[in-house]
Coordinates of C-alpha atoms in Angstrom, one line a residue:
X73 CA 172.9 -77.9 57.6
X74 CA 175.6 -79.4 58.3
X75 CA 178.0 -77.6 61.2
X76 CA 181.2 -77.2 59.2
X77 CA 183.5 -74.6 60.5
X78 CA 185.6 -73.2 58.3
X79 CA 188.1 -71.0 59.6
X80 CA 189.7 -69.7 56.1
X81 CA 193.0 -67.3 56.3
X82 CA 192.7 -67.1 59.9
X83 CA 195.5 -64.3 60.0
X84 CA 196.9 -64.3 63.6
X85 CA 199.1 -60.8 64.5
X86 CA 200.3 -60.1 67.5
X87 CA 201.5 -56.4 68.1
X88 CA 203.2 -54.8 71.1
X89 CA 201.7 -52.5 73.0
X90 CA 199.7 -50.6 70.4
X91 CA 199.1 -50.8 66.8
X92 CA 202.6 -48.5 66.1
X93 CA 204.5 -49.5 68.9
X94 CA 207.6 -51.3 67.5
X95 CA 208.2 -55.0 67.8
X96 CA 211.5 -56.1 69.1
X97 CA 210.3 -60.3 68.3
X98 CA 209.3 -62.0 65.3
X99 CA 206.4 -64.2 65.4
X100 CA 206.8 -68.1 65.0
X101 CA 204.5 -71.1 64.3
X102 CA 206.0 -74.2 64.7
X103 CA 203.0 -76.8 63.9
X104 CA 199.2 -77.1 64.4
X105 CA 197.2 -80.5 65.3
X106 CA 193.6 -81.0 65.6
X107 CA 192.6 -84.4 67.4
X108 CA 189.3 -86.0 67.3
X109 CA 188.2 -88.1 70.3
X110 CA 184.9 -90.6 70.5
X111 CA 181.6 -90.8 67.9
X112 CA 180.9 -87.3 68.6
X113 CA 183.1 -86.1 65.6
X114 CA 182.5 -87.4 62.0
X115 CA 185.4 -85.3 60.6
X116 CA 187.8 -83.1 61.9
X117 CA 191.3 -81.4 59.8
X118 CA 193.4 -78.7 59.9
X119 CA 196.4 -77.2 58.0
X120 CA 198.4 -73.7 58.5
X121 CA 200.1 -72.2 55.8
X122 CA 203.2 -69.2 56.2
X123 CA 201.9 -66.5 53.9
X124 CA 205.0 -64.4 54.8
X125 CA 207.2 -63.2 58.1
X126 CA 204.8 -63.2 61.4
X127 CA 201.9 -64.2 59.4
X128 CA 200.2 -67.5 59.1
X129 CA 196.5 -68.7 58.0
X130 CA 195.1 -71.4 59.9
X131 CA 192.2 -73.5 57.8
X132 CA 190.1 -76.0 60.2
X133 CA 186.9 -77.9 59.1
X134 CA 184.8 -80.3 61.3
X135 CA 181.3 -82.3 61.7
X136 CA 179.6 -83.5 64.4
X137 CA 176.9 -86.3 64.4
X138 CA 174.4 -84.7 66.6
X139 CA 173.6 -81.1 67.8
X140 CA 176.2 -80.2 71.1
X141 CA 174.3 -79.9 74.4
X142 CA 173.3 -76.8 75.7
X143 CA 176.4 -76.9 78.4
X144 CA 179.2 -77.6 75.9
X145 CA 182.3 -76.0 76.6
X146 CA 185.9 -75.2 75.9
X147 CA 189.1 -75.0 78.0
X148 CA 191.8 -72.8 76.8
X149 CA 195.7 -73.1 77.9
X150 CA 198.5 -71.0 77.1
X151 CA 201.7 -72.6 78.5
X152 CA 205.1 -70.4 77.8
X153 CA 208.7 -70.8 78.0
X154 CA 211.1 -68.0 78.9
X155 CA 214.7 -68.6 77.5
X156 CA 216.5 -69.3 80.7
X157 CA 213.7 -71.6 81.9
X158 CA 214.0 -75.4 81.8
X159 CA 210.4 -76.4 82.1
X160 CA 207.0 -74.4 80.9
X161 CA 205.0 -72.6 82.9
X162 CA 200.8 -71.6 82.5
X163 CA 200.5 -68.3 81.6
X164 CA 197.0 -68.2 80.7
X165 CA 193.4 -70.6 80.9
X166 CA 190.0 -69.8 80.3
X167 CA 187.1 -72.2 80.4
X168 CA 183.8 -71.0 78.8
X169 CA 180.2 -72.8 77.5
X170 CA 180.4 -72.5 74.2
X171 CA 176.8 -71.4 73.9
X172 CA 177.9 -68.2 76.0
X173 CA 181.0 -67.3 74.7
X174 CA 178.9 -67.3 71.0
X175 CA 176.8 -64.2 72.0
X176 CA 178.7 -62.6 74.7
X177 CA 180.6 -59.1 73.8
X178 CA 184.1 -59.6 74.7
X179 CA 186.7 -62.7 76.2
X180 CA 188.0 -62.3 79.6
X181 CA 191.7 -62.3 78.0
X182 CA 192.8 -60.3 74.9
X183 CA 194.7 -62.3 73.1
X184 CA 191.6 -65.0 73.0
X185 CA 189.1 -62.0 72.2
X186 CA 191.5 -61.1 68.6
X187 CA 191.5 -65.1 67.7
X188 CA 187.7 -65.2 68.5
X189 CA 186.8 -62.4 66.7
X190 CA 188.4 -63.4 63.6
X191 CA 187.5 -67.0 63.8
X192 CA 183.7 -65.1 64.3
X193 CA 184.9 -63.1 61.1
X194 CA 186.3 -66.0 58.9
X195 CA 184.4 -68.7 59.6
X196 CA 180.3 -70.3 59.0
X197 CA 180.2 -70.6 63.1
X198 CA 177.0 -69.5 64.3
X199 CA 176.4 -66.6 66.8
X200 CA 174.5 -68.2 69.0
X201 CA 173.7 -71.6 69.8
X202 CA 172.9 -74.6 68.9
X203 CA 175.9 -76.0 66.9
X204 CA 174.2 -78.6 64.7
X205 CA 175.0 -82.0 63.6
X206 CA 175.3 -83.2 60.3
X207 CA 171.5 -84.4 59.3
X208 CA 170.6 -88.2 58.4
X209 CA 171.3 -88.6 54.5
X210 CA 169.4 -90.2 52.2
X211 CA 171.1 -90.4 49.3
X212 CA 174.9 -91.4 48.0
X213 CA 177.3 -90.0 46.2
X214 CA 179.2 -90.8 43.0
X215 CA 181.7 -89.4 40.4
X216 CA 181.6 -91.0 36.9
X217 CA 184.5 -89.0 35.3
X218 CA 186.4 -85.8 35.2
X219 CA 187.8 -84.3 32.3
X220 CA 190.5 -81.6 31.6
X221 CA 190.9 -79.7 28.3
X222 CA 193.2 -77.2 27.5
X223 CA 192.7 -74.8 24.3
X224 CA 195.1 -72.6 22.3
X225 CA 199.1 -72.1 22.9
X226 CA 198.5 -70.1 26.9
X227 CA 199.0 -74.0 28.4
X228 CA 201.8 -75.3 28.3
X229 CA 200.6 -78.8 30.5
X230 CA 197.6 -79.5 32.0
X231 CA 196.6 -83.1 33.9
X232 CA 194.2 -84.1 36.2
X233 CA 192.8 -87.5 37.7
X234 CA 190.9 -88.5 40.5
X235 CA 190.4 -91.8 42.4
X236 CA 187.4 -92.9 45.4
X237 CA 188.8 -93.6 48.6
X238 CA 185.9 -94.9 49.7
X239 CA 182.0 -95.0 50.0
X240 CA 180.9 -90.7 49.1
X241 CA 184.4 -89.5 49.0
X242 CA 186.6 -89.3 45.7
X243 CA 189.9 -87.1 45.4
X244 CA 191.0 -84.7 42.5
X245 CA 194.4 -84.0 41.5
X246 CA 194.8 -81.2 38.6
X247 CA 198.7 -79.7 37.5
X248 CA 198.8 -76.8 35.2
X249 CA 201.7 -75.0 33.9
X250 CA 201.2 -71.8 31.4
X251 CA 203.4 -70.2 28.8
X252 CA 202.8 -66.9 30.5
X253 CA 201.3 -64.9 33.4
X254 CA 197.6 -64.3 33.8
X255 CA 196.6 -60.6 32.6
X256 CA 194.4 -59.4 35.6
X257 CA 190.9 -59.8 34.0
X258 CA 191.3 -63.3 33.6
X259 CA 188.0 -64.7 34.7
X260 CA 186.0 -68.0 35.2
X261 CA 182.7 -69.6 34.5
X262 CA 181.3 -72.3 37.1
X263 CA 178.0 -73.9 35.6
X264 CA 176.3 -76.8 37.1
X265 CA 173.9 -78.7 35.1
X266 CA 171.1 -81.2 36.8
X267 CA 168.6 -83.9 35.3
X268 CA 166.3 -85.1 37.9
X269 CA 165.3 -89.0 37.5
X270 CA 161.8 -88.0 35.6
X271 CA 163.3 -85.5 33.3
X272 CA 164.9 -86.2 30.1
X273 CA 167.0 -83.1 29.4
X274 CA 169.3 -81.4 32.0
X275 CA 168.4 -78.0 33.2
X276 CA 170.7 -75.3 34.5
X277 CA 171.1 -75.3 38.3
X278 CA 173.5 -72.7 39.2
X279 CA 176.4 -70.0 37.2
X280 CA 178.8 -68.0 38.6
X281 CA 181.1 -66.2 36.7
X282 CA 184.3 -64.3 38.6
X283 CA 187.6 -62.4 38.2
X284 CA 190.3 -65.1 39.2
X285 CA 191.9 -62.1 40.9
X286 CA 189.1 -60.9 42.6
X287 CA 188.1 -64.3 43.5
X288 CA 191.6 -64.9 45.4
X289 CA 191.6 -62.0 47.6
X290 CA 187.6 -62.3 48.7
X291 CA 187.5 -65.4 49.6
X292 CA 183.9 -66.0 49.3
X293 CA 182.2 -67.4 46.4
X294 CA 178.3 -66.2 46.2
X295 CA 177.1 -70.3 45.7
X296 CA 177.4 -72.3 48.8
X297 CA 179.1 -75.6 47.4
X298 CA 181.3 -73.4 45.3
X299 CA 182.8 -71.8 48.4
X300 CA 183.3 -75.0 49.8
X301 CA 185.3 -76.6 46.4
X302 CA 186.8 -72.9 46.5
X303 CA 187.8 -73.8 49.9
X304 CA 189.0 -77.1 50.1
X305 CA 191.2 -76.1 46.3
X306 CA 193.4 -72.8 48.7
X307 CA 193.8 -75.1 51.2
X308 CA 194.7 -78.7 48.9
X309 CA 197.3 -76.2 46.1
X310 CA 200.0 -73.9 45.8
X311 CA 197.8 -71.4 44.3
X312 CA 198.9 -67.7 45.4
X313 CA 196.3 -65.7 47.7
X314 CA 196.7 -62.6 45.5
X315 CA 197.5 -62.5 41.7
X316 CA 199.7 -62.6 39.9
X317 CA 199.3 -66.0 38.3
X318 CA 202.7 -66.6 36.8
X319 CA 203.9 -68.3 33.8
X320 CA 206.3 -71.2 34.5
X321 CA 205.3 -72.5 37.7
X322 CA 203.4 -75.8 38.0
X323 CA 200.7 -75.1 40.2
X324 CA 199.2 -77.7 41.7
X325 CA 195.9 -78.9 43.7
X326 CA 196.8 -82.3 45.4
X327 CA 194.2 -84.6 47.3
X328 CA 191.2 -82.3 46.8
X329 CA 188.4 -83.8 48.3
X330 CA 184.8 -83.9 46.8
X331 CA 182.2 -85.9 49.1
X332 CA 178.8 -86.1 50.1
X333 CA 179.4 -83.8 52.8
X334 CA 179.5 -80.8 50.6
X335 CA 176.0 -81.1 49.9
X336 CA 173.0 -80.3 52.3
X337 CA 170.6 -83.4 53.7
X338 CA 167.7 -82.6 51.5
X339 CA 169.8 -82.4 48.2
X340 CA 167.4 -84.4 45.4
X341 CA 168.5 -87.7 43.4
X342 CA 169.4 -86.2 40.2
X343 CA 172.9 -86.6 37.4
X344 CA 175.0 -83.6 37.4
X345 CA 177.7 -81.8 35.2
X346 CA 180.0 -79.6 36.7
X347 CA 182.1 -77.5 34.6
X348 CA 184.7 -74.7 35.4
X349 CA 185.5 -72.9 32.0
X350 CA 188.6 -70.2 32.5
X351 CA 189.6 -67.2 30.2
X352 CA 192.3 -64.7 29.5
X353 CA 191.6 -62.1 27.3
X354 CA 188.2 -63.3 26.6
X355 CA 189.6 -66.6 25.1
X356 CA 189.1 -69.9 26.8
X357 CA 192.2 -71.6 27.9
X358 CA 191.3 -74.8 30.3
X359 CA 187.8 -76.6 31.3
X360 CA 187.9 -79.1 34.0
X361 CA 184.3 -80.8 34.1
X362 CA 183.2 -83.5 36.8
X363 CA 180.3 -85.7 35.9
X364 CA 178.1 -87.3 38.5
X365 CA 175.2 -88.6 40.6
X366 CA 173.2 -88.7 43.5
X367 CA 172.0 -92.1 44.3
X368 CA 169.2 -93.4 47.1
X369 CA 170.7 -94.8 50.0
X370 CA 169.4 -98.6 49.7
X371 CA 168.0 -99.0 53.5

């Protein structure tokens, strides 16, 4: 499958000298930036969001085109800046094989042990090696339409669109504004429907059905491809982590990015239906459906 690593609500604290020590700082994050350099990488993003004061969640995703060697490795840097200095000094570096550092106990420097361990924690990283590249396709994919409903007087607006950027990748854009605040046993239902080429009526692939609440604070979804849409619709919106879900905001998921690289290599040719059914108080209030395909790759 395909190496993606996910690092979701990679919470970063930093503490002084003990878990009840006081601090005397507060803890800042100025910007993040991933950078990509030769074929090796297909894809590579990332984004940080502040969820409040000296806490921040750091999302990353990447794929490679082939399996890394054996002797891959990292090289860590922490440069620093006093106040009354003029030019940075190195305070820490560590260089590791990656294959090592994945199944040995602990870092050599604390600080990188706590990020580790909660990138180990957060993310689809394996604990040992190898870290795979993405395998050869052999099909394509399309979207045909999406559709948004809305149902009784709990939505005030609801809009979506999306639009292909290119060959396998499309983007989804969905606003939604309600009357009034979620009740906290507002729920949804994810079906997917499939009809292979040689079957004339679709059959029922996968169903999930969750506690919007409970859904925001896990943060894993028991389908595969649902945590990924899950995923990339946290990182792509201004939904809240935790509930509530308020009346009166427009929430918004902007840019979120359905491609072929959400599915695994040996995914069959079939048309699909996608459709995300919510409720409040057992009534149905918005569907958002996504109609598509799977093609053959014409070699």
């Amino acid at each position: 499958m395909p190496c993606r690593l996910l690092l979701l609500l990679m919470v970063i604290k930093f503490l002084g000298p003990g878990e009840t020590a006081k601090r005397r700082f507060n803890f800042l994050i100025h910007n993040v930036t991933c950078l990509k350099f030769g074929d090796l990488v297909r894809k590579l993003e990332c984004n940080f969001q502040k969820l409040e004061t000296n806490r921040y969640s750091l999302n990353m995703s990447g794929f490679l085109q082939r399996q890394l060697s054996k002797d891959a490795e990292f090289l860590g840097m922490i440069h620093i800046k006093p106040a009354k200095r003029m030019t940075p000094i190195k305070f820490a570096e560590v260089r590791l094989k990656i294959c090592e550092t994945l199944t040995m106990p602990a870092l050599p420097i604390p600080i990188a042990k706590t990020i580790f361990n909660e990138i180990m924690t957060k993310s689809n990283a394996p604990f040992s090696c190898p870290i795979k590249g993405t395998a050869k396709r052999h099909f394509n994919f399309l979207i045909h339409n999406v559709t948004c409903l809305k149902f009784g007087a709990l939505v005030r607006t609801f809009e979506c669109n999306f639009r292909k950027l290119q060959t396998n990748r499309y983007y989804v854009n969905i606003s939604v504004v309600l009357e009034r605040q979620l009740s906290k046993d507002a729920e949804f239902l994810g079906v997917i429907h499939i009809k292979p080429a040689k079957r004339i009526t679709p059959l029922k692939f996968a169903e999930v059905r969750l506690k919007i609440c409970e859904t925001l604070t896990m943060q894993a979804l028991p389908i595969p491809i649902a945590k990924t849409i899950f995923n990339e619709i946290m990182t792509k919106s201004n939904f809240p982590f935790t509930c509530p879900i308020k009346g009166n905001v427009s929430y918004k998921i902007t840019d979120l990015e359905l491609s072929s690289e959400m599915f695994p290599s040996y995914t069959i040719i079939v048309d699909f239906n996608f459709t995300l059914n919510f409720y409040d108080l057992q009534k149905k209030f918005i569907s958002v459906a996504v109609q598509g395909a799977t093609v053959p790759i014409k070699f």
